[in-house]
Amino acid sequence: QSALTQPPSASGSPGQSVTISCTGTSSDVGGYNYVSWYQQHPGKAPKLMIYEVSKRPSGVPDRFSGSKSGNTASLTVSGLQAEDEADYYCSSYAGSNNFPYVVFGGGTKLTVL
Amino acid sequence: EVQLVESGGGLVQPGRSLRLSCTASGFTFGDYAMSWFRQAPGKGLEWVGFIRSKAYGGTTEYAASVKGRFTISRDDSKSIAYLQMNSLKTEDTAVYYCTRDASLRGAVAETPYYFDYWGQGTLVTVSS
């Protein structure tokens, strides 16, 4: 049972937009602006796509955007491309009292139709 | 360019030990906390533990599932982080990744809050 809740799957056609949700609590997502998103292609390592809710690391296309409202964060992929098909994991800082200080979602498999 | 390369994985019998290495390049290794994650086949990501930078004592913290069996250490002179795994169980079978951590730094604590670079992973299979 993951600490953050993500839909197991999402899909969209090339060129469309798709949004993946990540629901936590006031102790994690809702309490800090420290949500991050990772992309993982099959057999590959995760790659940071979004940090601090909406910031993109250098090299990440601006088709990827992040947002947050209350206890739910979202990753939106605009102008879907075939190479966006992957698993996406959200995570959130959950405070510094006890390990783990960062909690994760169970992942969402994004399919480009 | 930041690079992290894990090594040391393989097939090991239950109850035995294995040490993984994570060799870093492209950044000042000693300035960063480093973590180990694992991913069992078909499963999500599990944060195994991390080691703080020497500026924060190089202390370590672990997931409950590995506490007392796994030990993380670092050699800043070689830019290598290690994961020593003892008393391995079949449920430890996974791909193991090391990461460079982005951390919140206070007067006394360094706490990772996201993971900006990941190695390619190394497979550990625990089976008789």
CSV table of C-alpha atoms in Angstrom, one decimal:
chain,number,residue,atom,x,y,z
A,1,GLN,CA,0.0,0.0,0.0
A,2,SER,CA,1.7,3.2,-1.2
A,3,ALA,CA,1.5,6.4,0.8
A,4,LEU,CA,0.4,8.4,-2.2
A,5,THR,CA,-2.5,7.4,-4.4
A,6,GLN,CA,-2.1,7.4,-8.2
A,7,PRO,CA,-4.3,5.9,-10.8
A,8,PRO,CA,-2.8,2.6,-12.1
A,9,SER,CA,-3.2,3.7,-15.7
A,10,ALA,CA,-3.8,6.6,-18.0
A,11,SER,CA,-3.9,7.0,-21.7
A,12,GLY,CA,-4.1,9.5,-24.5
A,13,SER,CA,-3.6,9.8,-28.3
A,14,PRO,CA,-0.6,11.6,-29.8
A,15,GLY,CA,-1.0,15.3,-29.6
A,16,GLN,CA,-3.5,15.2,-26.8
A,17,SER,CA,-3.0,16.2,-23.1
A,18,VAL,CA,-3.2,13.8,-20.2
A,19,THR,CA,-3.1,14.5,-16.5
A,20,ILE,CA,-2.0,12.1,-13.8
A,21,SER,CA,-3.2,12.7,-10.2
A,22,CYS,CA,-1.3,12.0,-7.0
A,23,THR,CA,-3.4,12.2,-3.8
A,24,GLY,CA,-1.8,12.4,-0.3
A,25,THR,CA,-2.7,14.1,2.9
A,26,SER,CA,-2.0,17.3,4.7
A,27,SER,CA,1.1,15.7,6.2
A,28,ASP,CA,2.8,15.3,2.8
A,29,VAL,CA,1.4,16.7,-0.5
A,30,GLY,CA,-0.8,19.3,1.2
A,31,GLY,CA,1.8,20.3,3.8
A,32,TYR,CA,4.8,21.1,1.6
A,33,ASN,CA,5.5,22.4,-1.9
A,34,TYR,CA,8.0,19.5,-2.4
A,35,VAL,CA,6.2,17.2,-4.8
A,36,SER,CA,8.3,15.6,-7.5
A,37,TRP,CA,7.6,13.3,-10.5
A,38,TYR,CA,9.7,10.6,-12.1
A,39,GLN,CA,9.4,8.9,-15.5
A,40,GLN,CA,10.5,5.3,-15.9
A,41,HIS,CA,10.7,3.5,-19.2
A,42,PRO,CA,10.7,-0.3,-19.2
A,43,GLY,CA,14.0,-1.6,-18.1
A,44,LYS,CA,15.4,1.8,-17.4
A,45,ALA,CA,16.1,3.9,-14.3
A,46,PRO,CA,13.7,6.5,-13.1
A,47,LYS,CA,14.3,10.1,-14.3
A,48,LEU,CA,13.4,13.3,-12.5
A,49,MET,CA,10.8,15.2,-14.5
A,50,ILE,CA,9.4,17.7,-12.0
A,51,TYR,CA,10.5,18.9,-8.6
A,52,GLU,CA,9.1,21.4,-6.1
A,53,VAL,CA,5.6,20.9,-7.6
A,54,SER,CA,6.2,22.6,-10.9
A,55,LYS,CA,9.9,23.1,-11.7
A,56,ARG,CA,11.5,21.3,-14.6
A,57,PRO,CA,15.1,20.1,-14.5
A,58,SER,CA,17.2,21.2,-17.5
A,59,GLY,CA,16.5,19.1,-20.5
A,60,VAL,CA,12.9,18.1,-19.6
A,61,PRO,CA,10.5,19.3,-22.3
A,62,ASP,CA,8.1,22.0,-21.4
A,63,ARG,CA,5.3,19.6,-22.4
A,64,PHE,CA,5.6,18.3,-18.9
A,65,SER,CA,4.1,20.5,-16.2
A,66,GLY,CA,3.2,20.0,-12.5
A,67,SER,CA,0.7,21.6,-10.2
A,68,LYS,CA,-0.9,21.1,-6.8
A,69,SER,CA,-4.2,21.9,-5.2
A,70,GLY,CA,-4.7,20.9,-1.6
A,71,ASN,CA,-3.7,17.4,-1.0
A,72,THR,CA,-3.6,16.4,-4.7
A,73,ALA,CA,-0.7,17.0,-7.1
A,74,SER,CA,-1.0,16.6,-10.8
A,75,LEU,CA,1.4,15.9,-13.7
A,76,THR,CA,0.2,17.1,-17.1
A,77,VAL,CA,1.8,15.9,-20.3
A,78,SER,CA,0.7,18.1,-23.3
A,79,GLY,CA,1.2,17.3,-26.9
A,80,LEU,CA,1.6,13.5,-26.2
A,81,GLN,CA,4.4,11.8,-28.0
A,82,ALA,CA,5.1,8.1,-28.4
A,83,GLU,CA,8.2,8.4,-26.2
A,84,ASP,CA,6.1,9.6,-23.3
A,85,GLU,CA,4.8,6.1,-22.8
A,86,ALA,CA,6.2,5.1,-19.5
A,87,ASP,CA,5.5,4.6,-15.8
A,88,TYR,CA,5.2,7.8,-13.8
A,89,TYR,CA,5.8,8.0,-10.0
A,90,CYS,CA,5.0,10.9,-7.8
A,91,SER,CA,6.6,11.6,-4.5
A,92,SER,CA,6.3,14.1,-1.7
A,93,TYR,CA,8.4,15.3,1.2
A,94,ALA,CA,6.6,14.2,4.4
A,95,GLY,CA,8.5,16.0,7.1
A,96,SER,CA,11.7,15.3,9.0
A,97,ASN,CA,10.5,13.5,12.1
A,98,ASN,CA,10.9,9.9,10.9
A,99,PHE,CA,12.3,8.0,7.9
A,100,PRO,CA,11.0,7.9,5.2
A,101,TYR,CA,11.0,11.6,4.8
A,102,VAL,CA,9.8,11.2,1.2
A,103,VAL,CA,6.8,9.1,0.3
A,104,PHE,CA,5.9,7.7,-3.1
A,105,GLY,CA,2.9,6.8,-5.1
A,106,GLY,CA,2.5,3.4,-6.6
A,107,GLY,CA,3.0,4.6,-10.2
A,108,THR,CA,0.8,5.2,-13.2
A,109,LYS,CA,1.4,3.5,-16.5
A,110,LEU,CA,0.9,6.0,-19.3
A,111,THR,CA,-0.1,4.5,-22.6
A,112,VAL,CA,0.0,6.5,-25.9
A,113,LEU,CA,-2.7,5.1,-28.0
B,1,GLU,CA,27.8,15.4,-16.7
B,2,VAL,CA,26.6,13.7,-13.6
B,3,GLN,CA,26.9,9.9,-13.8
B,4,LEU,CA,26.1,7.2,-11.2
B,5,VAL,CA,27.2,3.6,-12.0
B,6,GLU,CA,26.1,0.7,-9.8
B,7,SER,CA,27.9,-2.6,-9.7
B,8,GLY,CA,28.1,-5.7,-7.6
B,9,GLY,CA,24.7,-7.3,-8.2
B,10,GLY,CA,24.2,-10.9,-9.0
B,11,LEU,CA,22.7,-14.2,-7.8
B,12,VAL,CA,23.2,-15.0,-4.1
B,13,GLN,CA,21.7,-17.6,-1.8
B,14,PRO,CA,19.4,-16.7,1.1
B,15,GLY,CA,21.3,-15.8,4.2
B,16,ARG,CA,24.4,-14.7,2.4
B,17,SER,CA,25.9,-11.2,1.9
B,18,LEU,CA,26.5,-8.9,-1.0
B,19,ARG,CA,28.0,-5.5,-1.4
B,20,LEU,CA,26.9,-3.0,-4.0
B,21,SER,CA,28.9,0.0,-5.2
B,22,CYS,CA,27.8,3.3,-6.7
B,23,THR,CA,30.6,5.1,-8.4
B,24,ALA,CA,29.9,8.8,-9.0
B,25,SER,CA,31.4,11.4,-11.4
B,26,GLY,CA,30.6,14.8,-12.7
B,27,PHE,CA,30.0,16.5,-9.3
B,28,THR,CA,31.5,17.0,-5.9
B,29,PHE,CA,30.5,13.8,-4.4
B,30,GLY,CA,31.2,14.8,-0.8
B,31,ASP,CA,28.7,17.7,-0.9
B,32,TYR,CA,25.7,15.4,-1.4
B,33,ALA,CA,23.6,12.9,0.5
B,34,MET,CA,23.2,9.7,-1.4
B,35,SER,CA,20.4,7.2,-1.4
B,36,TRP,CA,19.7,3.6,-2.4
B,37,PHE,CA,16.4,2.5,-3.8
B,38,ARG,CA,15.2,-0.8,-4.9
B,39,GLN,CA,12.4,-2.0,-7.2
B,40,ALA,CA,11.2,-5.6,-7.1
B,41,PRO,CA,10.0,-7.1,-10.4
B,42,GLY,CA,6.8,-5.5,-11.5
B,43,LYS,CA,6.6,-3.3,-8.4
B,44,GLY,CA,7.1,0.3,-7.4
B,45,LEU,CA,10.0,2.1,-5.9
B,46,GLU,CA,11.2,1.5,-2.3
B,47,TRP,CA,13.6,3.9,-0.6
B,48,VAL,CA,16.1,1.6,1.1
B,49,GLY,CA,18.1,4.2,2.9
B,50,PHE,CA,20.5,7.1,2.6
B,51,ILE,CA,23.7,8.5,4.0
B,52,ARG,CA,24.2,12.2,4.7
B,53,SER,CA,27.2,14.2,3.6
B,54,LYS,CA,30.2,14.4,5.9
B,55,ALA,CA,29.2,18.0,6.7
B,56,TYR,CA,26.2,16.5,8.5
B,57,GLY,CA,28.1,13.6,10.1
B,58,GLY,CA,27.7,11.0,7.3
B,59,THR,CA,24.9,9.5,9.3
B,60,THR,CA,22.5,6.9,7.9
B,61,GLU,CA,18.9,6.0,8.0
B,62,TYR,CA,17.1,2.9,6.7
B,63,ALA,CA,13.7,1.5,5.8
B,64,ALA,CA,12.3,-0.8,8.5
B,65,SER,CA,12.4,-3.7,6.0
B,66,VAL,CA,16.2,-3.6,5.9
B,67,LYS,CA,17.2,-2.0,9.2
B,68,GLY,CA,19.8,-4.1,11.0
B,69,ARG,CA,20.7,-6.1,7.8
B,70,PHE,CA,21.8,-3.4,5.4
B,71,THR,CA,24.5,-0.8,5.9
B,72,ILE,CA,25.2,2.3,3.7
B,73,SER,CA,28.7,3.8,3.7
B,74,ARG,CA,30.7,6.2,1.6
B,75,ASP,CA,34.2,6.9,0.5
B,76,ASP,CA,34.4,10.5,-0.5
B,77,SER,CA,38.0,10.1,-1.7
B,78,LYS,CA,36.9,7.6,-4.3
B,79,SER,CA,33.4,9.1,-4.9
B,80,ILE,CA,31.8,5.8,-4.1
B,81,ALA,CA,28.7,4.9,-2.0
B,82,TYR,CA,28.3,1.3,-0.8
B,83,LEU,CA,25.3,-0.8,0.2
B,84,GLN,CA,26.3,-3.8,2.3
B,85,MET,CA,23.5,-6.3,2.4
B,86,ASN,CA,23.7,-9.1,5.0
B,87,SER,CA,21.3,-11.9,5.8
B,88,LEU,CA,19.7,-11.6,2.4
B,89,LYS,CA,16.1,-12.9,2.0
B,90,THR,CA,14.3,-13.9,-1.2
B,91,GLU,CA,12.2,-10.7,-0.8
B,92,ASP,CA,15.3,-8.6,-1.3
B,93,THR,CA,15.3,-9.6,-4.9
B,94,ALA,CA,15.1,-6.4,-6.9
B,95,VAL,CA,16.9,-3.9,-9.1
B,96,TYR,CA,18.9,-1.6,-6.8
B,97,TYR,CA,19.5,2.0,-7.8
B,98,CYS,CA,21.7,4.7,-6.2
B,99,THR,CA,20.7,8.3,-6.4
B,100,ARG,CA,22.1,11.8,-5.8
B,101,ASP,CA,19.9,13.6,-3.3
B,102,ALA,CA,18.6,17.1,-3.3
B,103,SER,CA,18.3,17.9,0.4
B,104,LEU,CA,16.9,20.4,2.8
B,105,ARG,CA,19.7,21.6,5.0
B,106,GLY,CA,19.3,23.1,8.4
B,107,ALA,CA,21.6,23.8,11.3
B,108,VAL,CA,21.8,20.2,12.3
B,109,ALA,CA,20.0,18.1,9.7
B,110,GLU,CA,20.3,17.2,6.0
B,111,THR,CA,17.1,15.7,4.8
B,112,PRO,CA,16.6,14.5,1.2
B,113,TYR,CA,13.4,15.8,-0.5
B,114,TYR,CA,13.9,14.6,-4.1
B,115,PHE,CA,16.3,12.6,-6.1
B,116,ASP,CA,17.8,14.3,-9.1
B,117,TYR,CA,20.1,11.7,-10.6
B,118,TRP,CA,19.7,7.9,-10.7
B,119,GLY,CA,22.1,5.2,-11.7
B,120,GLN,CA,21.2,2.6,-14.3
B,121,GLY,CA,20.6,0.0,-11.6
B,122,THR,CA,22.0,-3.4,-10.7
B,123,LEU,CA,20.0,-6.6,-10.3
B,124,VAL,CA,20.2,-8.6,-7.1
B,125,THR,CA,18.6,-12.0,-7.1
B,126,VAL,CA,18.3,-13.9,-3.9
B,127,SER,CA,17.5,-17.6,-4.5
B,128,SER,CA,18.7,-21.0,-3.6
